[in-house]
Coordinates of C-alpha atoms in Angstrom, one line a residue:
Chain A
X1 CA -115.1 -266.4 220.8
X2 CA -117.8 -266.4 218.2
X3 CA -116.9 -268.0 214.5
X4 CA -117.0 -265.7 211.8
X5 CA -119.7 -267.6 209.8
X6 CA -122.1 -266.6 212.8
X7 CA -121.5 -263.2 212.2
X8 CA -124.0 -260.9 210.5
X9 CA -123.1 -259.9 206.8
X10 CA -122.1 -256.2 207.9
X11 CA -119.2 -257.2 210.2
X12 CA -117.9 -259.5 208.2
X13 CA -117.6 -256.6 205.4
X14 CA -115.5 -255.0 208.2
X15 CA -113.8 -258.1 208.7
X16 CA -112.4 -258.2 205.7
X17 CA -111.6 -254.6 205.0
X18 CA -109.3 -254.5 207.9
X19 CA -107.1 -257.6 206.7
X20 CA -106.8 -256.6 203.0
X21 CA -107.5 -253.6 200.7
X22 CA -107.7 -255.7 197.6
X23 CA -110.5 -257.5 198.2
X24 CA -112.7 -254.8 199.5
X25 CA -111.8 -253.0 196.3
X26 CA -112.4 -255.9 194.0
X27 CA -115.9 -256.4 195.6
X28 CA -116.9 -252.9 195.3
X29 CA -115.8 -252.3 191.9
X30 CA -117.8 -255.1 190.5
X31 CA -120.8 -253.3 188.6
X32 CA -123.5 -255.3 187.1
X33 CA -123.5 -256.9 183.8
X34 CA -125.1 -254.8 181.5
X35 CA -126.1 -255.3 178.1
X36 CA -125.8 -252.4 175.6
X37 CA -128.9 -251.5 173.4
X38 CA -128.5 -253.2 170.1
X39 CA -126.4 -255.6 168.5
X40 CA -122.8 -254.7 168.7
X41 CA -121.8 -253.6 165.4
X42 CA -117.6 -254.7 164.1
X43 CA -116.8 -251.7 161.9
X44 CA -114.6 -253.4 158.5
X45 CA -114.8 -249.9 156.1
X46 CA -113.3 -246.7 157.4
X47 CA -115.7 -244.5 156.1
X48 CA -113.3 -241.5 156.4
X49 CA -111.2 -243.4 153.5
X50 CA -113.8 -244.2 151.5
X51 CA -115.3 -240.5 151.1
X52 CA -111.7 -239.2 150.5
X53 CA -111.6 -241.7 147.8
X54 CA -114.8 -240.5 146.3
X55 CA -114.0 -237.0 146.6
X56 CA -110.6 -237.8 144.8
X57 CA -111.8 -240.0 142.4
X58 CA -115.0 -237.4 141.2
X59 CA -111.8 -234.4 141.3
X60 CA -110.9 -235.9 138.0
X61 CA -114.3 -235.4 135.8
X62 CA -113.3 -237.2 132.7
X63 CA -111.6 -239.6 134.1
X64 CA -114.2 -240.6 136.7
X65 CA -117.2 -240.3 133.7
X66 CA -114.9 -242.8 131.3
X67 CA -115.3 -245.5 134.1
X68 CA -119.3 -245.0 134.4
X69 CA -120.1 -248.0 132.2
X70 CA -120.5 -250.4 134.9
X71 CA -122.6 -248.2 137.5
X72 CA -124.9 -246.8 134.4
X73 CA -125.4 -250.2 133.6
X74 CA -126.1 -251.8 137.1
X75 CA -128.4 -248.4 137.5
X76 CA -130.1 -249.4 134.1
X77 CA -131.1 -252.7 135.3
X78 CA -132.4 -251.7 138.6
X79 CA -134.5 -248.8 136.3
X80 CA -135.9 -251.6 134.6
X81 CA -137.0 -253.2 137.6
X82 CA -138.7 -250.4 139.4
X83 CA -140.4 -250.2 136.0
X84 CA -141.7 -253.5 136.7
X85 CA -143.9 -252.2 139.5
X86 CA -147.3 -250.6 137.8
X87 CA -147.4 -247.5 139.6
X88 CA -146.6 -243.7 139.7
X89 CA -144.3 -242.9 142.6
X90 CA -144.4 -238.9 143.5
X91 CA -141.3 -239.1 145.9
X92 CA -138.0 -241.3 145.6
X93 CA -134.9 -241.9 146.9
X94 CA -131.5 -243.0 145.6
X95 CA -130.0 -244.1 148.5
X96 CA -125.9 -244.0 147.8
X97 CA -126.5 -242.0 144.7
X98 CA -122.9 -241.9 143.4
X99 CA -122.5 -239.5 140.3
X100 CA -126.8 -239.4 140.1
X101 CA -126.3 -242.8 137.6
X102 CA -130.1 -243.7 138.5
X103 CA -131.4 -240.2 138.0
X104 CA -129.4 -240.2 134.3
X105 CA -130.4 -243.8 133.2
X106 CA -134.3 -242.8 134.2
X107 CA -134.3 -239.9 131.9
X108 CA -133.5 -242.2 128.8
X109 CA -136.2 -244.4 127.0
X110 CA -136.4 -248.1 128.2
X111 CA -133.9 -250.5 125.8
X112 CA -136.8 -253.1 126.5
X113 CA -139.6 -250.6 124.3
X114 CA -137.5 -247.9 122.6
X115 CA -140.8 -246.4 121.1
X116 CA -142.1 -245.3 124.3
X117 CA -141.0 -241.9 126.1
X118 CA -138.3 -242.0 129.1
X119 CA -138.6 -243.8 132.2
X120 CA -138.4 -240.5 134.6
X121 CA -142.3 -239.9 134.2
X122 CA -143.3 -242.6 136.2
X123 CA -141.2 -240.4 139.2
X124 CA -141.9 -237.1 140.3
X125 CA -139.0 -236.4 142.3
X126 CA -136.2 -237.8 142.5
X127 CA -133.6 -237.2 145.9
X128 CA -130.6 -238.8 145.3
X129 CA -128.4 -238.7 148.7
X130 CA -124.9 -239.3 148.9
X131 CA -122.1 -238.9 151.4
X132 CA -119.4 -237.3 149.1
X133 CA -120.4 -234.3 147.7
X134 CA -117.8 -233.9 145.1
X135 CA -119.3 -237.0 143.4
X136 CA -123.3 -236.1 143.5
X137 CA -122.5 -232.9 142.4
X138 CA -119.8 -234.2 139.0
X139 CA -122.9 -234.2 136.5
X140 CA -125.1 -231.2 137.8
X141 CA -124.9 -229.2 134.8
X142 CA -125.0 -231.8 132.3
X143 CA -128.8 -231.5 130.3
X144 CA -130.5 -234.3 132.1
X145 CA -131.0 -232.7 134.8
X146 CA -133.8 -230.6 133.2
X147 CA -135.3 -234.1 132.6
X148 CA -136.5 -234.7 135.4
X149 CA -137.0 -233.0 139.0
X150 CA -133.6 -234.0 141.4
X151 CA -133.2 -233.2 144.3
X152 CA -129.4 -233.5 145.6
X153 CA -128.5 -233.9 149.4
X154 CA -125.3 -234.3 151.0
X155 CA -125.1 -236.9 153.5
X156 CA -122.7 -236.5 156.5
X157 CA -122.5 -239.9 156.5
X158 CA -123.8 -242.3 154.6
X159 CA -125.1 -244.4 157.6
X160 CA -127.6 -242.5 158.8
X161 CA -130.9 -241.1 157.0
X162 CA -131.9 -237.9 158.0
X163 CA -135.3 -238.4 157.0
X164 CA -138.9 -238.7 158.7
X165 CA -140.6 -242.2 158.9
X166 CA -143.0 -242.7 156.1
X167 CA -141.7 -240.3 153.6
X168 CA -140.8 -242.1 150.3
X169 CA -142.8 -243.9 147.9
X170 CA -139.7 -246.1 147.1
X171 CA -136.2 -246.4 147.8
X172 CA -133.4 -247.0 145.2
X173 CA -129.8 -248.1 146.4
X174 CA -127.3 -248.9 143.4
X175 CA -123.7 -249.9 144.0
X176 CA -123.0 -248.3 147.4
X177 CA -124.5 -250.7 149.7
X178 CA -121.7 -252.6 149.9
X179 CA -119.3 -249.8 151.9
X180 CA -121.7 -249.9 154.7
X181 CA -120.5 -251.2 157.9
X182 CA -124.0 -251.9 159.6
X183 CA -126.3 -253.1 157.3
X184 CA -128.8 -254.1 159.5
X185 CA -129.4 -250.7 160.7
X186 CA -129.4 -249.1 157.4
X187 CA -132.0 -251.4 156.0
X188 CA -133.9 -250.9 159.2
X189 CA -134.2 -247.2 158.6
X190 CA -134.6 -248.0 155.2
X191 CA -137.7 -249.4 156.0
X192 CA -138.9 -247.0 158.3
X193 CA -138.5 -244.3 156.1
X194 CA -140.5 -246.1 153.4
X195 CA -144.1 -245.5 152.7
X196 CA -146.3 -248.5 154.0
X197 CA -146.5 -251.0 151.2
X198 CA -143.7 -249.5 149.3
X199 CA -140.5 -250.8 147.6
X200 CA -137.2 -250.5 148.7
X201 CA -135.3 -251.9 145.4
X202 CA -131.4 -252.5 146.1
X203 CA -128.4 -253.9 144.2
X204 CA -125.0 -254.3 145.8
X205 CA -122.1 -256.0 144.9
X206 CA -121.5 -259.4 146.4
X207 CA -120.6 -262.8 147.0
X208 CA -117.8 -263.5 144.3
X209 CA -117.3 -260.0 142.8
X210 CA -113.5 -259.4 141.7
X211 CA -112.6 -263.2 142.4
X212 CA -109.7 -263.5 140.0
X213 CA -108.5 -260.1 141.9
X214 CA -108.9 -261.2 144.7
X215 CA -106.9 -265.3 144.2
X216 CA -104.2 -263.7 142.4
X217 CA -102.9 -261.0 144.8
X218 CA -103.2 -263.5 147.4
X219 CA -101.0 -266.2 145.7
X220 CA -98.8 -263.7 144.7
X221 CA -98.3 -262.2 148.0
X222 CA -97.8 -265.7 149.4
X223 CA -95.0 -266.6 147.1
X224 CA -93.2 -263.5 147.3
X225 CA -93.7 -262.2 151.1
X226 CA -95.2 -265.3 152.6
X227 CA -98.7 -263.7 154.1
X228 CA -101.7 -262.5 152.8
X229 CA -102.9 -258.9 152.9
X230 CA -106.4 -257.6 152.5
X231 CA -106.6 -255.9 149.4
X232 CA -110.3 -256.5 148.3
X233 CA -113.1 -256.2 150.3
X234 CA -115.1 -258.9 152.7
X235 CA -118.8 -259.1 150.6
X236 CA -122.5 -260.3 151.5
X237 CA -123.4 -263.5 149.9
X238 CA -126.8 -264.2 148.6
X239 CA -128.2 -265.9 151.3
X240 CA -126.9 -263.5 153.8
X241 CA -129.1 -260.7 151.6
X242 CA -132.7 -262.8 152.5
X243 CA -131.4 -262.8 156.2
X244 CA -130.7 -259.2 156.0
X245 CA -133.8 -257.9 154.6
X246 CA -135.9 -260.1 156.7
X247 CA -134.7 -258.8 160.0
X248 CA -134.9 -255.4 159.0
X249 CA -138.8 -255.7 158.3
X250 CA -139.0 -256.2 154.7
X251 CA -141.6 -258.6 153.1
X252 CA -142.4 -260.3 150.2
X253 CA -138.8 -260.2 149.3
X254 CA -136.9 -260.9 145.6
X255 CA -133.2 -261.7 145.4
X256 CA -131.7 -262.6 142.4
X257 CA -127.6 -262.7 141.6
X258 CA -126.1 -261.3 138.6
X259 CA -123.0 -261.7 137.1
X260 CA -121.2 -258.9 134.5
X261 CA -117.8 -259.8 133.3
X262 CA -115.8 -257.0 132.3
X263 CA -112.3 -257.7 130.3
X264 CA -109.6 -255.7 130.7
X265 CA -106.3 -255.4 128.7
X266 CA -103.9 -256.5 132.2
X267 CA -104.8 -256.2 136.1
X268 CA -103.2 -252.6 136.1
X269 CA -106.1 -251.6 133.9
X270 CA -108.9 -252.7 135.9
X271 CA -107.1 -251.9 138.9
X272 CA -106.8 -248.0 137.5
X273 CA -110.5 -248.3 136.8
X274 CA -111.7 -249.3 140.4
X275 CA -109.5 -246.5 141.6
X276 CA -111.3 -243.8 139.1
X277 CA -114.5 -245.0 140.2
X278 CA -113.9 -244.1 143.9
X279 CA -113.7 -248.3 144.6
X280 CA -110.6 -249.0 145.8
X281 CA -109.9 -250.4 148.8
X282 CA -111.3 -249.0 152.5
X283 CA -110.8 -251.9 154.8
X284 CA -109.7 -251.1 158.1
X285 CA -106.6 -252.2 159.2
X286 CA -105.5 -252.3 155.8
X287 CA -101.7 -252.5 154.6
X288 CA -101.2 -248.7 154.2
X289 CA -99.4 -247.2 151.5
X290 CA -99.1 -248.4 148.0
X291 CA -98.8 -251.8 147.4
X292 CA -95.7 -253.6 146.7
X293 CA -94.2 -254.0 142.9
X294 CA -92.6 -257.1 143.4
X295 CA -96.2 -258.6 144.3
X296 CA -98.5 -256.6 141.4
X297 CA -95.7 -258.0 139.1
X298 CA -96.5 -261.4 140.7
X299 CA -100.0 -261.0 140.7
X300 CA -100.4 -259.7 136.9
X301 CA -98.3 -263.4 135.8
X302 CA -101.2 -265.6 137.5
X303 CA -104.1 -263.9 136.9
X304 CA -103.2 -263.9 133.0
X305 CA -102.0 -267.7 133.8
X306 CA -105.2 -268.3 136.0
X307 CA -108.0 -267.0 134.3
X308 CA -106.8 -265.4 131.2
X309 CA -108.7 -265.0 127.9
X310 CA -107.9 -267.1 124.8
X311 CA -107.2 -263.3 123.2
X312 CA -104.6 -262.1 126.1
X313 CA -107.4 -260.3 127.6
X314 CA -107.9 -260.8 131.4
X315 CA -111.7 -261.3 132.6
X316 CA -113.0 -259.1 136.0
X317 CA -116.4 -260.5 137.9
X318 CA -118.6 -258.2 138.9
X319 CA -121.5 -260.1 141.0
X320 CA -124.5 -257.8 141.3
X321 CA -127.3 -259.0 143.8
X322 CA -130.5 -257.4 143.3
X323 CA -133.2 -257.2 146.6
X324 CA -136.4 -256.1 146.6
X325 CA -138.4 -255.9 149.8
X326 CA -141.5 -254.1 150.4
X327 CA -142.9 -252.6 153.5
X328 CA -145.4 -253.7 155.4
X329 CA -148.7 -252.6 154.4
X330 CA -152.4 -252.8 154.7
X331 CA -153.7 -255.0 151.6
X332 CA -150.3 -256.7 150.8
X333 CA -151.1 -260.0 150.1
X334 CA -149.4 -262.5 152.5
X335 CA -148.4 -265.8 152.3
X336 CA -151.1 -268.3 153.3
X337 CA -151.0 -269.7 156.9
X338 CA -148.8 -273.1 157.2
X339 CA -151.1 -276.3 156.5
X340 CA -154.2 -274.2 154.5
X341 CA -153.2 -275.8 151.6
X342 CA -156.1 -277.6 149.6
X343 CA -154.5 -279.2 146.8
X344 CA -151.3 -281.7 146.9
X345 CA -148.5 -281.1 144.6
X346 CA -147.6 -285.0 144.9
X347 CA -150.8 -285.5 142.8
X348 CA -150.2 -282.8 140.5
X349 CA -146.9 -283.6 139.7
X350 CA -147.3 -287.4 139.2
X351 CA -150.5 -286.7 137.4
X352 CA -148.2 -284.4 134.7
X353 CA -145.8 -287.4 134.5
X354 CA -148.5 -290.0 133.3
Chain B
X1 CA -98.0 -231.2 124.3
X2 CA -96.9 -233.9 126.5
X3 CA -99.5 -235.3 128.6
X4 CA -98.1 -236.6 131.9
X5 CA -97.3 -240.3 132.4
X6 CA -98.6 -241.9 135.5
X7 CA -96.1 -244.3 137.3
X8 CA -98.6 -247.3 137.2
X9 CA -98.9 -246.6 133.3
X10 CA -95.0 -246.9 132.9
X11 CA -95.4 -249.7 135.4
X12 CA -97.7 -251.5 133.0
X13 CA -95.9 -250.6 130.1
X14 CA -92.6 -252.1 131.2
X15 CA -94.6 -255.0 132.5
X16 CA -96.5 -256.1 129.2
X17 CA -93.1 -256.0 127.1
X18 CA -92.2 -259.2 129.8
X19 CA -95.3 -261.5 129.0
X20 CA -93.0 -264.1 128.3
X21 CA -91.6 -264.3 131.1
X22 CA -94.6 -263.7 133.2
X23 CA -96.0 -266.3 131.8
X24 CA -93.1 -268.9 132.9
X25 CA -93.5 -267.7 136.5
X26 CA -97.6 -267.7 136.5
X27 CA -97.2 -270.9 135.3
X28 CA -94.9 -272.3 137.9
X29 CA -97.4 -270.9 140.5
X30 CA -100.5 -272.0 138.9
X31 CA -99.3 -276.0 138.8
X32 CA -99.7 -276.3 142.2
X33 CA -101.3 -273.6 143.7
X34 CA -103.3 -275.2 146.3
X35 CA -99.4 -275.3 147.6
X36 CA -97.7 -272.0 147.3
X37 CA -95.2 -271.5 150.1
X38 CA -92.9 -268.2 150.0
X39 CA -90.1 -267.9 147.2
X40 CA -91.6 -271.4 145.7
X41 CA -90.9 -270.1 142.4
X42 CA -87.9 -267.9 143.2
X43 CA -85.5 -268.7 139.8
X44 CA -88.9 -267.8 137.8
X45 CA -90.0 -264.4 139.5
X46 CA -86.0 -263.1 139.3
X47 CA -85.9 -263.7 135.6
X48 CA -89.4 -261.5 134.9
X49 CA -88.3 -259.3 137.3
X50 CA -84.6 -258.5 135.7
X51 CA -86.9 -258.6 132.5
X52 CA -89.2 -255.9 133.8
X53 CA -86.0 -254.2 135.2
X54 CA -84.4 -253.7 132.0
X55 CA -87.6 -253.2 130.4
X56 CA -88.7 -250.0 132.8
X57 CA -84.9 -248.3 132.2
X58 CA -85.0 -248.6 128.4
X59 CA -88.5 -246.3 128.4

């Protein structure tokens, strides 16, 4: 009788079918190992949540325009730096636009030279996108829009740019950056919608934005229920931002961190506020439903005994990181190759000592 | 005409009139609150919350 280890591979397959099912199934199920195309992306937001906020939030008009100050002044700041570039840009987009705050803070003068005219006629057009309509369309009939050409376009989701490659001089994202679930791609297309050697000039709120928020509601949900619920949002840090822009093709990139501190009268206040705005929370997986008394009652006790004002006010970070990357171009100037340089700083600095 | 009230304003409202008392239980918390366990301040919280109670009925 022959041994089954002389047998050719065929019979053997036979072989074993005949004793067991199992194994024949368990060998010819086995596909191969594929990879999927691209990096697997963990979705934190629920988008769905976050328009209805917006859409909610922008149904109350006065209400929503009452809690502007701190987008119109983020949206001032990133103006100012766009300014800072010497050059006339005929086609722009305001990625994320929000209630058009960019497209109103370009039509005033610049606070840094009040003499001189507004800031829009440095832009031709202007298209600010946005994903809920109800809030790009709040200030439409207000009279800056006769300042300056906008363009308004409804996003159906804020992921996705439904735009041809090369099409914008610049691209302008203020305060919406941080709801997107795959960064990444979204600077990616960022960047390949972008002119070559053109801006694409960012702020989003990061690192420790809402800290005192955030340390309060936890140790106030850990004394009174014993666990911690997600209540404020998982942020990029700084260094994260380089990494970001970097891998989606930017060069020549700026980041810089900025903190506004905002005081509010109690934690209800500014919780009301990021509510108005369309901010609240939109993390998946979230506790659903409002949130317990027992623990805002908590939480309003610590943060005033945590990080309270002298004057009973209570103090709300708002970290604001601004990037600027440009696109690849032609005549960018680059860094200089590793090693070319002539001249060592050892000398210069120890000659500036003596 | 009266404008309508939201609950979180009432909420607040009761809320501020218990500072005192607020401010006993944030302390308690904020002395050690690299240690917080559950109901490690339990005496504290009751007493600002039959506070706030009384405080949200009187309204």
């Amino acid at each position: 009788m022959l041994s089954p280890v002389l047998l050719p591979a065929a019979s053997l397959h036979t072989l074993t079918r005949t004793r067991s099912h199992r194994v024949i199934a368990l060998r010819f199920s086995r596909g191969y190992a594929i990879q999927a195309p691209g990096a697997p992306t963990l979705d934190i937001f629920s988008s769905q949540t976050k328009w209805l906020q917006k859409e909610r939030a922008a149904a109350d008009v006065q209400a929503s325009r009452d809690v502007d100050y701190l987008r119109d002044e983020v949206a001032s700041r990133l103006c100012e730096r766009l300014l800072d570039v010497n050059r006339h840009f005929p086609k722009v987009l305001d990625l994320g636009a929000n209630a058009c705050n960019i497209a109103r803070m370009l039509t005033r003068p610049s606070p840094d030279s009040p003499s001189s005219t507004t800031r829009a006629e440095r832009l031709s057009t202007l298209v600010a996108a946005e994903s809920s309509q109800a809030m790009l369309y709040r200030d439409a009939d207000l009279p800056f829009n006769q300042a300056m050409e906008i363009v308004r376009q409804v996003l159906p989701t804020s992921e996705m740019l439904p735009y041809e490659a090369n099409t914008f001089d610049a691209v302008l994202s203020s305060l919406s950056l941080h709801w997107i679930n795959d960064l990444p791609s979204v600077l990616a297309q960022v960047n390949n919608v972008l002119k070559p050697d053109s801006p694409f000039i960012g702020v989003m709120l990061g690192g420790d934005s809402l800290f005192e928020l955030r340390t309060s509601l936890q140790l106030a949900e850990l004394e009174r229920r014993g666990g911690v619920s997600m209540h404020t949002s998982p942020l990029a840090d700084v260094r994260d931002v380089g990494g970001l822009l970097q891998r989606a093709g930017f060069h020549l990139l700026t980041v810089d961190v900025d903190d506004i501190v905002v005081d509010f009268p109690n934690s209800f206040a500014l919780m009301r506020d990021l509510q108005a705005m369309g901010e609240s929370n939109a993390v998946l997986g979230r506790e659903m439903g409002a949130m317990q008394r027992d623990a805002m009652l908590a939480a309003e006790g610590i943060y005033r005994e945590l990080h309270g004002n002298d004057d009973g006010s209570i103090p709300a970070t708002f970290r604001l990181i601004y990037m600027i990357g440009w696109k690849e171009g032609p005549n960018q100037s680059k860094p200089l190759p590793r090693g070319s340089g002539m001249i060592s700083i050892k000398d210069v600095l120890e000659g500036q000592t003596k | 005409m009266p404008t309508k009230t939201r609950p979180i304003e009432k909420f607040a409202t009761a809320v501020g009139k218990c500072s005192a008392e607020g401010a006993v239980y944030g302390k308690c918390i904020v002395a050690d609150y690299k240690n917080v366990t559950k109901d490690k301040c339990l005496t504290e919280f009751l007493k600002l919350k039959d506070c706030y109670l009384a405080a949200y009925k009187t309204r």
